[in-house]
PDB file of C-alpha atoms in Angstrom:
ATOM      1  CA  MET Z   1     195.625  82.658 134.176  1.00 93.00           C
ATOM      2  CA  LEU Z   2     193.646  79.443 134.816  1.00 93.00           C
ATOM      3  CA  THR Z   3     195.037  78.260 131.101  1.00 90.00           C
ATOM      4  CA  PHE Z   4     198.563  79.307 131.448  1.00 93.00           C
ATOM      5  CA  LEU Z   5     198.535  77.103 134.470  1.00 96.00           C
ATOM      6  CA  LEU Z   6     197.156  74.197 133.107  1.00 94.00           C
ATOM      7  CA  TRP Z   7     199.875  74.657 130.140  1.00 92.00           C
ATOM      8  CA  ILE Z   8     202.682  75.149 133.164  1.00 95.00           C
ATOM      9  CA  LEU Z   9     201.096  71.738 134.077  1.00 95.00           C
ATOM     10  CA  LEU Z  10     201.395  70.345 131.051  1.00 93.00           C
ATOM     11  CA  LEU Z  11     204.839  71.857 130.498  1.00 93.00           C
ATOM     12  CA  VAL Z  12     205.998  69.987 133.389  1.00 96.00           C
ATOM     13  CA  ILE Z  13     204.050  66.696 133.308  1.00 95.00           C
ATOM     14  CA  ALA Z  14     204.780  66.298 128.930  1.00 95.00           C
ATOM     15  CA  PRO Z  15     207.554  69.385 127.403  1.00 95.00           C
ATOM     16  CA  PRO Z  16     207.010  67.974 123.952  1.00 95.00           C
ATOM     17  CA  LEU Z  17     203.037  67.934 124.384  1.00 95.00           C
ATOM     18  CA  ALA Z  18     203.447  71.347 125.848  1.00 93.00           C
ATOM     19  CA  LEU Z  19     205.468  72.989 123.173  1.00 94.00           C
ATOM     20  CA  LEU Z  20     203.404  71.240 120.414  1.00 95.00           C
ATOM     21  CA  ALA Z  21     200.249  72.711 121.839  1.00 92.00           C
ATOM     22  CA  LEU Z  22     201.932  76.060 122.069  1.00 92.00           C
ATOM     23  CA  VAL Z  23     203.107  75.924 118.364  1.00 94.00           C
ATOM     24  CA  LEU Z  24     199.504  74.484 117.236  1.00 94.00           C
ATOM     25  CA  TYR Z  25     197.135  76.761 118.952  1.00 92.00           C
ATOM     26  CA  PRO Z  26     197.885  80.073 116.823  1.00 94.00           C
ATOM     27  CA  LEU Z  27     196.901  77.649 113.871  1.00 96.00           C
ATOM     28  CA  VAL Z  28     193.802  76.463 114.893  1.00 95.00           C
ATOM     29  CA  TRP Z  29     192.697  80.076 116.325  1.00 95.00           C
ATOM     30  CA  LEU Z  30     193.718  80.885 112.591  1.00 97.00           C
ATOM     31  CA  LEU Z  31     191.797  78.220 111.149  1.00 97.00           C
ATOM     32  CA  LEU Z  32     188.845  78.965 113.191  1.00 97.00           C
ATOM     33  CA  LEU Z  33     188.735  82.834 112.617  1.00 97.00           C
ATOM     34  CA  PRO Z  34     186.476  82.504 109.536  1.00 97.00           C
ATOM     35  CA  PHE Z  35     183.880  80.440 111.518  1.00 97.00           C
ATOM     36  CA  ARG Z  36     183.406  83.185 113.882  1.00 96.00           C
ATOM     37  CA  ILE Z  37     183.193  86.108 111.436  1.00 97.00           C
ATOM     38  CA  VAL Z  38     180.334  84.263 109.628  1.00 97.00           C
ATOM     39  CA  GLY Z  39     178.726  83.864 113.144  1.00 97.00           C
ATOM     40  CA  ILE Z  40     178.930  87.182 114.042  1.00 97.00           C
ATOM     41  CA  ALA Z  41     176.986  88.062 110.398  1.00 97.00           C
ATOM     42  CA  VAL Z  42     174.639  85.403 110.783  1.00 98.00           C
ATOM     43  CA  ASP Z  43     174.069  87.108 114.307  1.00 98.00           C
ATOM     44  CA  GLY Z  44     173.851  90.681 112.794  1.00 97.00           C
ATOM     45  CA  VAL Z  45     171.789  89.363 110.499  1.00 98.00           C
ATOM     46  CA  LEU Z  46     169.004  87.743 112.740  1.00 98.00           C
ATOM     47  CA  LYS Z  47     168.809  90.665 114.446  1.00 97.00           C
ATOM     48  CA  LEU Z  48     168.198  92.633 111.900  1.00 97.00           C
ATOM     49  CA  ILE Z  49     165.440  90.188 110.752  1.00 97.00           C
ATOM     50  CA  TRP Z  50     163.981  90.286 114.229  1.00 96.00           C
ATOM     51  CA  ALA Z  51     164.125  94.409 114.092  1.00 94.00           C
ATOM     52  CA  VAL Z  52     161.904  94.371 110.852  1.00 95.00           C
ATOM     53  CA  VAL Z  53     159.311  91.538 112.254  1.00 94.00           C
ATOM     54  CA  THR Z  54     158.919  93.276 115.357  1.00 91.00           C
ATOM     55  CA  LEU Z  55     158.546  96.890 113.755  1.00 91.00           C
ATOM     56  CA  PRO Z  56     155.304  97.135 113.443  1.00 89.00           C
ATOM     57  CA  ALA Z  57     154.393  96.061 117.048  1.00 88.00           C
ATOM     58  CA  ARG Z  58     157.078  98.027 118.215  1.00 86.00           C
ATOM     59  CA  VAL Z  59     155.242 101.408 116.501  1.00 90.00           C
ATOM     60  CA  LEU Z  60     152.006 100.246 118.401  1.00 89.00           C
ATOM     61  CA  GLY Z  61     153.350 100.829 121.646  1.00 86.00           C
ATOM     62  CA  TRP Z  62     154.279  97.049 122.347  1.00 78.00           C
ATOM     63  CA  ARG Z  63     157.176  97.387 125.024  1.00 73.00           C
ATOM     64  CA  GLY Z  64     159.394  94.014 124.559  1.00 63.00           C
TER      65      GLY Z  64
END
């Protein structure tokens, strides 16, 4: 909601810049999408490694 209000304010102050932002936002989102997917995959791999490393301690009764 705050983003929308800021965009409306920008539309009132500088309409060409607001329209440019409106057009470029989906393009930037599409360009950054692969990095988000890689980040999710790396997070999953790191959690898997952490689970494998701490498995012996959890089997022996460590509560973490």
